[in-house]
Short mmCIF file of C-alpha atoms and ligand atoms in Angstrom, two decimals:
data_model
loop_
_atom_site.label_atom_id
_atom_site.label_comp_id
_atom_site.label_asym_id
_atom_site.label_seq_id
_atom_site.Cartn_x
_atom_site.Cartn_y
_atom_site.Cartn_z
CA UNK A 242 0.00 0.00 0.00
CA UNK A 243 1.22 3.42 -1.03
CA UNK A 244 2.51 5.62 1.73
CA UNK A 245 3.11 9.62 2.02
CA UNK A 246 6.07 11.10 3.59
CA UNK A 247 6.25 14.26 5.08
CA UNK A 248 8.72 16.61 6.04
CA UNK A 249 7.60 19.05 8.23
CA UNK A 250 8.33 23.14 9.11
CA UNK A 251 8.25 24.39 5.54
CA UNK A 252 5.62 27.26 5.82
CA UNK A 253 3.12 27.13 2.92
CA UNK A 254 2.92 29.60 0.39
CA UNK A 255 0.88 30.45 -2.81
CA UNK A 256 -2.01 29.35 -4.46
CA UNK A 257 -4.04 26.13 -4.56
CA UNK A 258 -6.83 24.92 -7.15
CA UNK A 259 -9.61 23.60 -5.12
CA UNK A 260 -11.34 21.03 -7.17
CA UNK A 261 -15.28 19.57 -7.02
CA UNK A 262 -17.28 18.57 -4.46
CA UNK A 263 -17.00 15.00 -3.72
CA UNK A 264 -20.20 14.88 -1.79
CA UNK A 265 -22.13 16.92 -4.38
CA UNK A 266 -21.12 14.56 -7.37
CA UNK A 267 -21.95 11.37 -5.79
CA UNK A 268 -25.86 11.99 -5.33
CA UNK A 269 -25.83 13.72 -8.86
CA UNK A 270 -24.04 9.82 -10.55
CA UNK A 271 -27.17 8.23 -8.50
CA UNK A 272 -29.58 10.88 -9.91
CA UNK A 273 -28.15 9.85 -13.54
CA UNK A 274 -30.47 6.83 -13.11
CA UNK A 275 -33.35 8.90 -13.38
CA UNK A 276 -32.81 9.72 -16.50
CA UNK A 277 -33.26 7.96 -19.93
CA UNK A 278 -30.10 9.64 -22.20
CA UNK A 279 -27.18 11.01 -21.31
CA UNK A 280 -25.80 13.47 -18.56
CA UNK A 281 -22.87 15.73 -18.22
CA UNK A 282 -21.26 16.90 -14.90
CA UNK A 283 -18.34 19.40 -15.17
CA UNK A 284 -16.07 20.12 -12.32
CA UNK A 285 -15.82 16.26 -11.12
CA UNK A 286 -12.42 15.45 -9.20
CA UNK A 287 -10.74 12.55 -10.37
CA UNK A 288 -11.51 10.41 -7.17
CA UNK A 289 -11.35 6.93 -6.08
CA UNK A 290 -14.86 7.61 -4.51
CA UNK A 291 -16.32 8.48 -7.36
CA UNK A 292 -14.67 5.23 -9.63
CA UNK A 293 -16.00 3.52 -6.95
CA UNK A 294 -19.43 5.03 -7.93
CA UNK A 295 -18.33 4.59 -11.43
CA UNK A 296 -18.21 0.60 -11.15
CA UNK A 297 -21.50 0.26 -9.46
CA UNK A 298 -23.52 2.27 -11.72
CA UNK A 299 -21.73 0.11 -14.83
CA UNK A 300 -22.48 -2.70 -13.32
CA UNK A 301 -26.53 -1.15 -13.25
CA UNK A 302 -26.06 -1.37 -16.86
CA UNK A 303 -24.91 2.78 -16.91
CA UNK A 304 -22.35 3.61 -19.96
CA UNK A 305 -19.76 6.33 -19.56
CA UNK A 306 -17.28 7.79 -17.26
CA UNK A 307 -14.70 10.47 -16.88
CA UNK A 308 -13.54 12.75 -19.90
CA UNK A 309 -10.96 15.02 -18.24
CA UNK A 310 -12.77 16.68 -15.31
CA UNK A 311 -16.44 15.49 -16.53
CA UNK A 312 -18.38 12.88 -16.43
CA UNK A 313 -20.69 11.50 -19.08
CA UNK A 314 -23.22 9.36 -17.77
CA UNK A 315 -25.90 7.69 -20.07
CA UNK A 316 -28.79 5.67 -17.99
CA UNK A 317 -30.63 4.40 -21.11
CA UNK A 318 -30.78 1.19 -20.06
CA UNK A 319 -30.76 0.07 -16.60
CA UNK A 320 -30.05 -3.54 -16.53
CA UNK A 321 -30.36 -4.48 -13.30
CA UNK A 322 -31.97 -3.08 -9.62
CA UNK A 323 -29.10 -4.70 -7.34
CA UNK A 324 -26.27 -2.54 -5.89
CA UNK A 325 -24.47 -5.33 -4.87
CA UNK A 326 -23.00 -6.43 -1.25
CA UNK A 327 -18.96 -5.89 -2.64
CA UNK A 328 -19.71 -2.27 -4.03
CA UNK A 329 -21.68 -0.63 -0.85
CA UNK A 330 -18.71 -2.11 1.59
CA UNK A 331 -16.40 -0.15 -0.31
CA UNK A 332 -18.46 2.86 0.19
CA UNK A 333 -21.52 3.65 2.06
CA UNK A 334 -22.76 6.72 -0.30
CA UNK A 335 -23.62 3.47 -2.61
CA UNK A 336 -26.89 3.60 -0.53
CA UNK A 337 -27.81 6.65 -2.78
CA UNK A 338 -28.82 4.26 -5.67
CA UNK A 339 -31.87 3.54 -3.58
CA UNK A 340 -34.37 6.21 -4.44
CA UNK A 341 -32.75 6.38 -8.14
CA UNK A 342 -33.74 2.87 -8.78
CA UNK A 343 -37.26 3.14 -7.06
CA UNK A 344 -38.14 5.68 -9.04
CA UNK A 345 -36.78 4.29 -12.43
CA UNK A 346 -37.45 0.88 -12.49
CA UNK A 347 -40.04 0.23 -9.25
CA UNK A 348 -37.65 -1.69 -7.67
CA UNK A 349 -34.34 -2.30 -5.82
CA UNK A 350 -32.20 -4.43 -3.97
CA UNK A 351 -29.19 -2.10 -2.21
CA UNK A 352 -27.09 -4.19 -0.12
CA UNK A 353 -27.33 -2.96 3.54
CA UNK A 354 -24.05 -1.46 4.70
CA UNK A 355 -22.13 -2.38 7.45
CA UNK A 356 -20.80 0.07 10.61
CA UNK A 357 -17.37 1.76 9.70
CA UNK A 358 -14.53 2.98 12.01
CA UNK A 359 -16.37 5.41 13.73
CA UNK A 360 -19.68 4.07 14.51
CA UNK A 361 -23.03 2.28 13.56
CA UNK A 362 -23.96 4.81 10.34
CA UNK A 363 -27.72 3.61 10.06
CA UNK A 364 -29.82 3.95 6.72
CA UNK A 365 -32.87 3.64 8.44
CA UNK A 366 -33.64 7.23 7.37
CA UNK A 367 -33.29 6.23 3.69
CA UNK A 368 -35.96 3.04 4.47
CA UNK A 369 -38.50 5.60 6.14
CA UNK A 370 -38.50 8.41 3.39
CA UNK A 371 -39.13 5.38 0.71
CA UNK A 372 -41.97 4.10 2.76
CA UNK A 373 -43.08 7.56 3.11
CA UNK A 374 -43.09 7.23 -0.44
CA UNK A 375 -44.85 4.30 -0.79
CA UNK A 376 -42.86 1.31 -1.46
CA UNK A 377 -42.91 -1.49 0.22
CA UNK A 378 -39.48 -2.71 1.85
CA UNK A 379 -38.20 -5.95 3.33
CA UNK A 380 -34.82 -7.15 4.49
CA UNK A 381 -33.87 -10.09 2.91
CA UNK A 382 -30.28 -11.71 3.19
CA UNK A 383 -28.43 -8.64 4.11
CA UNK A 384 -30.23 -6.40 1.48
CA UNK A 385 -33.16 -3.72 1.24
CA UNK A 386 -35.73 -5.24 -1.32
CA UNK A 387 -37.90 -2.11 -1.59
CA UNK A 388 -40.93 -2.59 -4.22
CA UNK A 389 -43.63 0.58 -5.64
CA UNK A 390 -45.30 0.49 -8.82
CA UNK A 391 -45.17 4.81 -9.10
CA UNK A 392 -43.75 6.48 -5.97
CA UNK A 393 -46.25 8.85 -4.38
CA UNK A 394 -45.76 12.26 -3.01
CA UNK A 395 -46.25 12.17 0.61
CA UNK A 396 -44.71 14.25 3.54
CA UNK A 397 -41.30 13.28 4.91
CA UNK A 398 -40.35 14.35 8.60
CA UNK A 399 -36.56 13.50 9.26
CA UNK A 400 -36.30 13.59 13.21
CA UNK A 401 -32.48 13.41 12.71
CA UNK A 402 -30.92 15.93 9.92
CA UNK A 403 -29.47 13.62 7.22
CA UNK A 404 -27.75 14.58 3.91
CA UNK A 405 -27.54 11.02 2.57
CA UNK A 406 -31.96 10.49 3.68
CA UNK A 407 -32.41 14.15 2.08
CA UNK A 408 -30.91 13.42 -1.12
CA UNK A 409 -32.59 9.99 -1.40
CA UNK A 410 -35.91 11.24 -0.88
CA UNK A 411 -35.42 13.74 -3.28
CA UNK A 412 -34.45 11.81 -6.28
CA UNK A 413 -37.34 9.36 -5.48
CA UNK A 414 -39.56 12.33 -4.91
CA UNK A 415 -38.32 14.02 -7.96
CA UNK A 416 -40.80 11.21 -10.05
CA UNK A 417 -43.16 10.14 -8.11
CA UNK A 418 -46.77 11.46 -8.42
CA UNK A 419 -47.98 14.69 -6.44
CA UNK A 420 -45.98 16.68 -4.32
CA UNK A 421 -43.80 15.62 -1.59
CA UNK A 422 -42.79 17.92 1.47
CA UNK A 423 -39.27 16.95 3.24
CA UNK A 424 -39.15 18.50 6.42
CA UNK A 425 -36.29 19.00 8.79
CA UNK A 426 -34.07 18.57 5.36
CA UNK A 427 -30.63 18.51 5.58
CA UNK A 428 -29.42 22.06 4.21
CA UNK A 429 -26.04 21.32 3.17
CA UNK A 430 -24.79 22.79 -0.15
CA UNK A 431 -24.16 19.45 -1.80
CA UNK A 432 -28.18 19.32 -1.41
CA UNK A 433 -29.07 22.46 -2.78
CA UNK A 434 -26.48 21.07 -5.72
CA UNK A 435 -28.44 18.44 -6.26
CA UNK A 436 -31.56 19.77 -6.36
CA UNK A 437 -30.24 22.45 -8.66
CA UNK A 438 -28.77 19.46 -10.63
CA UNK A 439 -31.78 17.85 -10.79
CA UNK A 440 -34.12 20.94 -11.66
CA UNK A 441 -31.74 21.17 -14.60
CA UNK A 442 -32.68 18.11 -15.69
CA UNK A 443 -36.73 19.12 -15.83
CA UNK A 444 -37.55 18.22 -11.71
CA UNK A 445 -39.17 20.68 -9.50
CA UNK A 446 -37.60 21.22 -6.26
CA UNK A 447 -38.19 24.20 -4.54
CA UNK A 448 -36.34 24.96 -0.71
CA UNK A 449 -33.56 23.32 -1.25
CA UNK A 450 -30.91 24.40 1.15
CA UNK A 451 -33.20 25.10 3.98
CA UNK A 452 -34.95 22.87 6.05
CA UNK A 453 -38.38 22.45 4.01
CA UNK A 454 -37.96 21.20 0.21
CA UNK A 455 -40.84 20.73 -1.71
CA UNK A 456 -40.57 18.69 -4.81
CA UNK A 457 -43.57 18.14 -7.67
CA UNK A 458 -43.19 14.48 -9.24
CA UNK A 459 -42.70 15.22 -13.17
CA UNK A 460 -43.09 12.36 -15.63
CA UNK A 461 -39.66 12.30 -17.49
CA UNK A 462 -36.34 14.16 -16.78
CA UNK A 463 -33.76 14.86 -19.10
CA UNK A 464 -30.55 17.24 -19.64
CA UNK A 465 -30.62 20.41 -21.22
CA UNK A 466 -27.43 21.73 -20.41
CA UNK A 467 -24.23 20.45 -18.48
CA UNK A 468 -24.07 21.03 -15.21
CA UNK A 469 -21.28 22.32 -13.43
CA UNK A 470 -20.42 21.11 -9.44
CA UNK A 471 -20.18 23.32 -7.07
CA UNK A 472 -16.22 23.39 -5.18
CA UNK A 473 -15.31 21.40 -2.92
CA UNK A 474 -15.81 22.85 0.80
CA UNK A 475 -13.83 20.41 2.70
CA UNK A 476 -10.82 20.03 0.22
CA UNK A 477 -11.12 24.25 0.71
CA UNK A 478 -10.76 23.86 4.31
CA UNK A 479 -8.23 21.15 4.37
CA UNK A 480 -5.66 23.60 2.68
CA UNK A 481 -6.72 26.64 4.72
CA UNK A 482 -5.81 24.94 7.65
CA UNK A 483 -2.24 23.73 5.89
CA UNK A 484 -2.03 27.27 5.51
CA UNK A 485 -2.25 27.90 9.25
CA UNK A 486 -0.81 25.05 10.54
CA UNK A 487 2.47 26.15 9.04
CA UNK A 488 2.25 29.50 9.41
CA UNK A 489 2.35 30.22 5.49
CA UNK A 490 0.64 32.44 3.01
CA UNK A 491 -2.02 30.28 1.19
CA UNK A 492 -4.82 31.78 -1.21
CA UNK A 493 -7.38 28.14 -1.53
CA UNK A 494 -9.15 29.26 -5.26
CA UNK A 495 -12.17 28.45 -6.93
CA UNK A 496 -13.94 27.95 -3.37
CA UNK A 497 -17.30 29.44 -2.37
CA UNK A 498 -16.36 31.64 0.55
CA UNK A 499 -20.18 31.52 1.49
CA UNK A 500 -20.07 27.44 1.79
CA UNK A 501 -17.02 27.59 4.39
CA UNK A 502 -18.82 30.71 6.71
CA UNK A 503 -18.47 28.84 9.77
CA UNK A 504 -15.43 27.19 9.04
CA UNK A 505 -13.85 30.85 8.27
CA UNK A 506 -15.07 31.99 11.33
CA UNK A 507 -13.67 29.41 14.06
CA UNK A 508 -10.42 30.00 11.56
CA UNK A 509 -10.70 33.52 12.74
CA UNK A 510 -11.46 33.11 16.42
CA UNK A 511 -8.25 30.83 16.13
CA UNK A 512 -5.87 34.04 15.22
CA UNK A 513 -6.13 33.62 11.76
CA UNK A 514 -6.53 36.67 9.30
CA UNK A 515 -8.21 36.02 6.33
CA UNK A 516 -8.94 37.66 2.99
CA UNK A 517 -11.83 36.54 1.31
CA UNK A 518 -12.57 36.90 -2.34
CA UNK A 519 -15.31 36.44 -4.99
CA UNK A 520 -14.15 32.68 -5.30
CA UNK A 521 -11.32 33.17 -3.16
CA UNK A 522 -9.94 32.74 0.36
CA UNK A 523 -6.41 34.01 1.42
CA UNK A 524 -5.06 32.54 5.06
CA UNK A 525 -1.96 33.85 7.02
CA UNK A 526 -1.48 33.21 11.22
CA UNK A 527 -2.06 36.90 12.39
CA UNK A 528 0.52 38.30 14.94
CA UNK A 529 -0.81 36.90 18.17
CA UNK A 530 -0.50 33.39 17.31
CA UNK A 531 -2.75 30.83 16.93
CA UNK A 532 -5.39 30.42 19.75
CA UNK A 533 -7.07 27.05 21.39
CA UNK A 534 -11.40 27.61 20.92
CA UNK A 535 -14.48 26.12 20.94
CA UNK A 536 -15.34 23.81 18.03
CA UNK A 537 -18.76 22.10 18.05
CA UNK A 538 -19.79 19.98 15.08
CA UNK A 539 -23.59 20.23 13.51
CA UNK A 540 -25.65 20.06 10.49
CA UNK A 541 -24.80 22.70 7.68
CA UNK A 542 -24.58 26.07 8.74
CA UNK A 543 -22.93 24.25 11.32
CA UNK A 544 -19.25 23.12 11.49
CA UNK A 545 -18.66 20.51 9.54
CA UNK A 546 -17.91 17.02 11.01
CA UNK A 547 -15.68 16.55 7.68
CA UNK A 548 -13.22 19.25 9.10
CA UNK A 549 -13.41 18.43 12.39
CA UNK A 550 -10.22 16.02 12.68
CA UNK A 551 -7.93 18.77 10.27
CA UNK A 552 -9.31 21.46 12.77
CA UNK A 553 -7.85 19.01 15.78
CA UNK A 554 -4.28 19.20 14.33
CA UNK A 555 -4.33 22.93 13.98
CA UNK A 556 -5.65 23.12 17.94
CA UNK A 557 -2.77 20.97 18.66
CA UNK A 558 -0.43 23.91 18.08
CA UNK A 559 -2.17 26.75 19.12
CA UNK A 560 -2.07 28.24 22.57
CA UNK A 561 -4.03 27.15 25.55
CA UNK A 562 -7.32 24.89 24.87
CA UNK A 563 -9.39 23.69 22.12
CA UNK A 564 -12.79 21.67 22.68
CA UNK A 565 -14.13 19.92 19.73
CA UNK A 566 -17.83 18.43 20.74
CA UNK A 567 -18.44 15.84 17.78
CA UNK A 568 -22.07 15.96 17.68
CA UNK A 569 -22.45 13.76 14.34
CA UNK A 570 -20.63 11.24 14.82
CA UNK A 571 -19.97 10.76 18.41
CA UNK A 572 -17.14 7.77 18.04
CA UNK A 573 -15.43 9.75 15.29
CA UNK A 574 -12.01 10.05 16.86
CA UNK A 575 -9.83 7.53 15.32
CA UNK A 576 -7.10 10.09 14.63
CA UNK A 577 -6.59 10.83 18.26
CA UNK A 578 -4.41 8.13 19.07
CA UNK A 579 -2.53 8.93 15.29
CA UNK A 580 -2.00 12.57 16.44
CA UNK A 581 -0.73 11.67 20.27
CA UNK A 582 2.55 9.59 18.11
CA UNK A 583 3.01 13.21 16.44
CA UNK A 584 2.93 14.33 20.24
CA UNK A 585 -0.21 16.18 20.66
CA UNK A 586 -2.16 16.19 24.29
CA UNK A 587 -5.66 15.04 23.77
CA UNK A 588 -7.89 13.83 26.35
CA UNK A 589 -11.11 12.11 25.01
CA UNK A 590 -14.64 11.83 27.23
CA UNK A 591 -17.17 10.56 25.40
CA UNK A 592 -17.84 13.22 22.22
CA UNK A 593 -15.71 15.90 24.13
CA UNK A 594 -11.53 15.93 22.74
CA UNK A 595 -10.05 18.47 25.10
CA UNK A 596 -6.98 19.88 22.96
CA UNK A 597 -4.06 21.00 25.42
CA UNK A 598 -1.61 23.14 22.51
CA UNK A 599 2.18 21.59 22.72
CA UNK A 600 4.90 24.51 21.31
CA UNK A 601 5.88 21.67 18.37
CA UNK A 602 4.92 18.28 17.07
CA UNK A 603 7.46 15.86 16.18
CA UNK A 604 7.74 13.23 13.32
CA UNK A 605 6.33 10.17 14.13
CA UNK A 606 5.25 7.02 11.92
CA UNK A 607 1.40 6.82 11.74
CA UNK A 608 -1.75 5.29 10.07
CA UNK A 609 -4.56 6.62 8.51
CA UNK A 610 -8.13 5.18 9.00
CA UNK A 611 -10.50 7.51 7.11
CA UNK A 612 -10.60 9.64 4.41
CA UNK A 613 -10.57 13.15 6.54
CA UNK A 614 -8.59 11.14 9.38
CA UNK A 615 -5.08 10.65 6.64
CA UNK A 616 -5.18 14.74 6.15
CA UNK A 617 -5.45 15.63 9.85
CA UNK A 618 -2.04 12.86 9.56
CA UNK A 619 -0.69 14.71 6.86
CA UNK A 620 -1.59 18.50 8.53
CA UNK A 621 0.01 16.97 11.41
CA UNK A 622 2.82 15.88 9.70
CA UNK A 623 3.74 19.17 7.62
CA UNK A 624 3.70 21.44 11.19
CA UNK A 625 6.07 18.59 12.55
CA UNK A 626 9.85 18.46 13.20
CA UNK A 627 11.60 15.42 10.96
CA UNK A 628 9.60 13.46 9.48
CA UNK A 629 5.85 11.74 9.31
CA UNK A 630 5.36 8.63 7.64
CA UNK A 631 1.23 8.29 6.61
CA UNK A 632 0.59 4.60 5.87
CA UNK A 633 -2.75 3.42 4.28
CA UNK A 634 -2.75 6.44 2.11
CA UNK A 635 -5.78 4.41 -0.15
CA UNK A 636 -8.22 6.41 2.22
CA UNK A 637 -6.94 9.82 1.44
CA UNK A 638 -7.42 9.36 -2.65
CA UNK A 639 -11.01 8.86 -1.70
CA UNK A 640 -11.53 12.53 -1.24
CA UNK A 641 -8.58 14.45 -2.18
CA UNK A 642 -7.13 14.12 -5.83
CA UNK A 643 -3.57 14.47 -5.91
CA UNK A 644 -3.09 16.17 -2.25
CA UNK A 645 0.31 15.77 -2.44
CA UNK A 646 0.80 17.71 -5.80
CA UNK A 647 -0.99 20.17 -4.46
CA UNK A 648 0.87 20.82 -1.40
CA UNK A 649 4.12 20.28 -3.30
CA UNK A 650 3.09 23.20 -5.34
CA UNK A 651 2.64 25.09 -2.14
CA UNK A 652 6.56 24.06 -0.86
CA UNK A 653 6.02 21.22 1.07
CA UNK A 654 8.14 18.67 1.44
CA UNK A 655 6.09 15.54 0.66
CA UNK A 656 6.41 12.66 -1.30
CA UNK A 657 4.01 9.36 -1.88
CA UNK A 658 6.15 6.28 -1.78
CA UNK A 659 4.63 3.70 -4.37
CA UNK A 660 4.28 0.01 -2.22
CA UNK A 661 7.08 -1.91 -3.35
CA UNK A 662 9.36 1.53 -3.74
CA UNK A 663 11.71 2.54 -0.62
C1 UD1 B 1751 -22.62 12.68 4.45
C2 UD1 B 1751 -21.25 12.80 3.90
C3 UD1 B 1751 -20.20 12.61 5.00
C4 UD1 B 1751 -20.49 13.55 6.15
C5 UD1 B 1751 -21.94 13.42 6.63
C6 UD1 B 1751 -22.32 14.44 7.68
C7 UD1 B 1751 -21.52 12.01 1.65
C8 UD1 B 1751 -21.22 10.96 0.64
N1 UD1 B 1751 -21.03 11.80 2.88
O1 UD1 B 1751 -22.77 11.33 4.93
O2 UD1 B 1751 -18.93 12.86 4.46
O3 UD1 B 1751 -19.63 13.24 7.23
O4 UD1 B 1751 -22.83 13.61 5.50
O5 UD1 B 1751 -22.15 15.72 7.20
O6 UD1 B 1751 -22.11 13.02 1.36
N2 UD1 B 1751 -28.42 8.88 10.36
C9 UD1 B 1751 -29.38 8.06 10.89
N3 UD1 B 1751 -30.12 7.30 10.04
C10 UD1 B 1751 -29.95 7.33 8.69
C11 UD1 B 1751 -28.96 8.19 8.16
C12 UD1 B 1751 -28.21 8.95 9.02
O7 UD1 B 1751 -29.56 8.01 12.10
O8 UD1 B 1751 -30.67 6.63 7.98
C13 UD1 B 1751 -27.59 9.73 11.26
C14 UD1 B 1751 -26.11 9.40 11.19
O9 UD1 B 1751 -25.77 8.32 12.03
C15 UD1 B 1751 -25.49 10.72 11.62
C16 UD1 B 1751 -26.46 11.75 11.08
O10 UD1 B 1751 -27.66 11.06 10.79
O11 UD1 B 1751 -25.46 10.82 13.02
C17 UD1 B 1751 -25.99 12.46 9.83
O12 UD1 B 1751 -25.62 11.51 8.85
P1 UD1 B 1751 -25.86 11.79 7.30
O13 UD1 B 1751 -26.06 13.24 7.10
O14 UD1 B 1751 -26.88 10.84 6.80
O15 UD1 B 1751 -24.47 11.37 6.68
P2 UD1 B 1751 -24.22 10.75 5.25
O16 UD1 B 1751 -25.19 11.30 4.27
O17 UD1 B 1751 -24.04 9.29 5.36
#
């Protein structure tokens, strides 16, 4: 397995790309199946998440893939309603096939996932909102066997706030017959993407992006125009906070400043001073240093949980204490143990990390366990003296698409090591 090497205390400086969102792109290869002809996405990073997505939806019988950064997606045939057991392990997001296939073909068979590192990760949301909808579901051998002649609109009432439920619901919604109210809706951006997306393609969605969406089942949907993604707000925040951590000069561009409002904020209250732009955000460490604060993790306008463990690497080097309360994913805290070997001092109590800031980190040889785990490693590793060795990289080409170009081309001293090179 490929490895990255760091070495740390080069202070970053100039100007990174941010790509597409991850998150935004996966829904919108789902939605794909709603559609009888083809489908264009611009802006799509070149991801192992989304060839992931990629194999599942060929293996549904989709034709088409990547050309450059777009995808071309053609869904005139769907050749089978099973997203298989071996695809949905690899990633959970596979659950967003669900409401896709529903709606196309009145019926599928989605392969229940498992937990992952950090926790249970239910779908029961997803089951509920197709019920709502009114299929009928069973659980047989491990997989969801939902069945529904035509969805119906019907109201949806989330009691917990959940992207992946939201976005299911809404592609199912998007063609089923009569109107269908989601309420308590997730209001991430990668939603109102999608609904945008999918509006584009003849649906009617309206609210998207606040907590009520209404959407009016249509008959057909089909493309018009490309669509372009929206940037990627977590690949944005992950280089802001390389920025920081080495007390560099980075401008992250092609970002939406008005996706990462909270995010710029806590990097403010952390003695950062920023300079925002149309599509533009500029970091530098201001003159007092950087400060410990209060970080609490929620649903969109909320901090992101995505951030939270890159945010935990800058607190380890700022001055006094740092609180991160993870209210999404309570166990999600693999990368303490990772960042105590660079020599940070965190205490864990339940979904409380109390973050005591050490004067320097030190080189250490760690391990990666999730996607936004192996940058908080690699953050960690570029504020560090000597040198950090990352091993099971695989996770971080999940979500970041060449990180390590990208930082190179800010000065750091990184390097992947193939497996089987020294
Ligand atoms: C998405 C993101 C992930 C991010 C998460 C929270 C994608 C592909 N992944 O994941 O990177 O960390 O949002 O911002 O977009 N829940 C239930 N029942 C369900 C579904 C969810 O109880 O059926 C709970 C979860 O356990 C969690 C909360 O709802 O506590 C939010 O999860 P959700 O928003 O669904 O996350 P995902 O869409 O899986």
């Amino acid at each position: 397995m490929d490895e990255i090497i760091v070495e740390g205390g080069t202070p970053l400086r100039g100007e990174v790309v941010i790509g597409g969102a991850k998150n935004a792109v996966l829904p919108m290869m789902a939605a794909c199946l709603l559609v009888p002809g083809p489908v264009r996405i611009r802006n799509v990073p070149r991801l192992r998440d989304v060839a992931t997505f990629l194999d599942l939806l060929h293996a549904l019988g989709v034709r088409g893939g990547y050309e450059n950064h777009s995808l071309v997606l053609d869904a005139s045939r769907v050749a089978s309603c099973e997203a298989p057991y071996a695809h949905v392990k690899k990633m959970r997001a596979s659950i967003y096939v669900l409401g896709p296939l529903l709606a196309r073909l009145g019926q599928a068979r989605v392969s229940m996932p498992g937990g992952c590192a950090w926790g249970p990760r239910p779908v029961n949301l997803h089951q509920d909102a197709m019920q709502a909808l009114g299929a009928q579901l069973a659980l047989e051998h491990g997989y969801i066997v939902a069945r529904a002649d035509r969805l119906r609109g019907a109201k949806i009432v989330f009691d917990v706030c959940s992207v992946g439920a939201t976005g299911n619901a809404m592609m199912a919604a998007a063609l089923a017959e009569g109107t269908t109210e989601i309420e308590n809706a997730a209001a991430e951006p990668e939603i109102a993407a999608l609904a945008e997306f999918l509006n584009g393609l003849g649906a009617r969605i309206r609210g998207a992006g606040g907590k009520t969406i209404t959407i009016e089942g249509v008959t057909a949907l089909q493309q018009a125009e490309p669509f372009v993604n929206i940037p990627d707000r977590i690949e944005a925040g992950t280089f802001l906070v390389a920025g920081a951590i080495t007390g560099g000069d980075v401008v992250a561009r092609g970002v939406r400043p008005d996706h990462l409002a909270m995010v710029l904020s806590r990097l403010e209250r952390m003695g950062c001073e920023l300079t925002t732009g149309a599509d533009s955000v500029r970091v530098r460490v201001g003159k007092g240093g950087l400060q410990g604060t209060a970080i609490v993790t929620e649903p969109y306008p909320g901090f992101p949980t995505d951030l939270q463990a890159q945010f935990m690497a800058l607190l380890c080097l700022a001055r006094g204490t740092g609180v991160i309360t993870e209210t999404i994913y309570p166990d999600r805290f693999t990368h303490v143990p990772e960042l105590r070997r660079l020599g940070a001092e965190i205490t864990l109590s339940g979904n409380v990390a109390t973050v005591t800031g050490v004067e320097r980190l030190q080189g250490a040889s760690v391990m990666s366990t999730d996607i936004r785990a192996s940058s908080a490693l690699i953050l960690g590793g570029l504020a560090a003296a000597g040198w950090t060795r990352v091993s099971r990289v695989y996770h971080i080409d999940r979500g970041y698409e060449r990180i390590e170009e990208k930082l190179q081309g800010l000065g750091a001293r990184i390097r992947r090591v193939r497996e089987g090179e020294t």
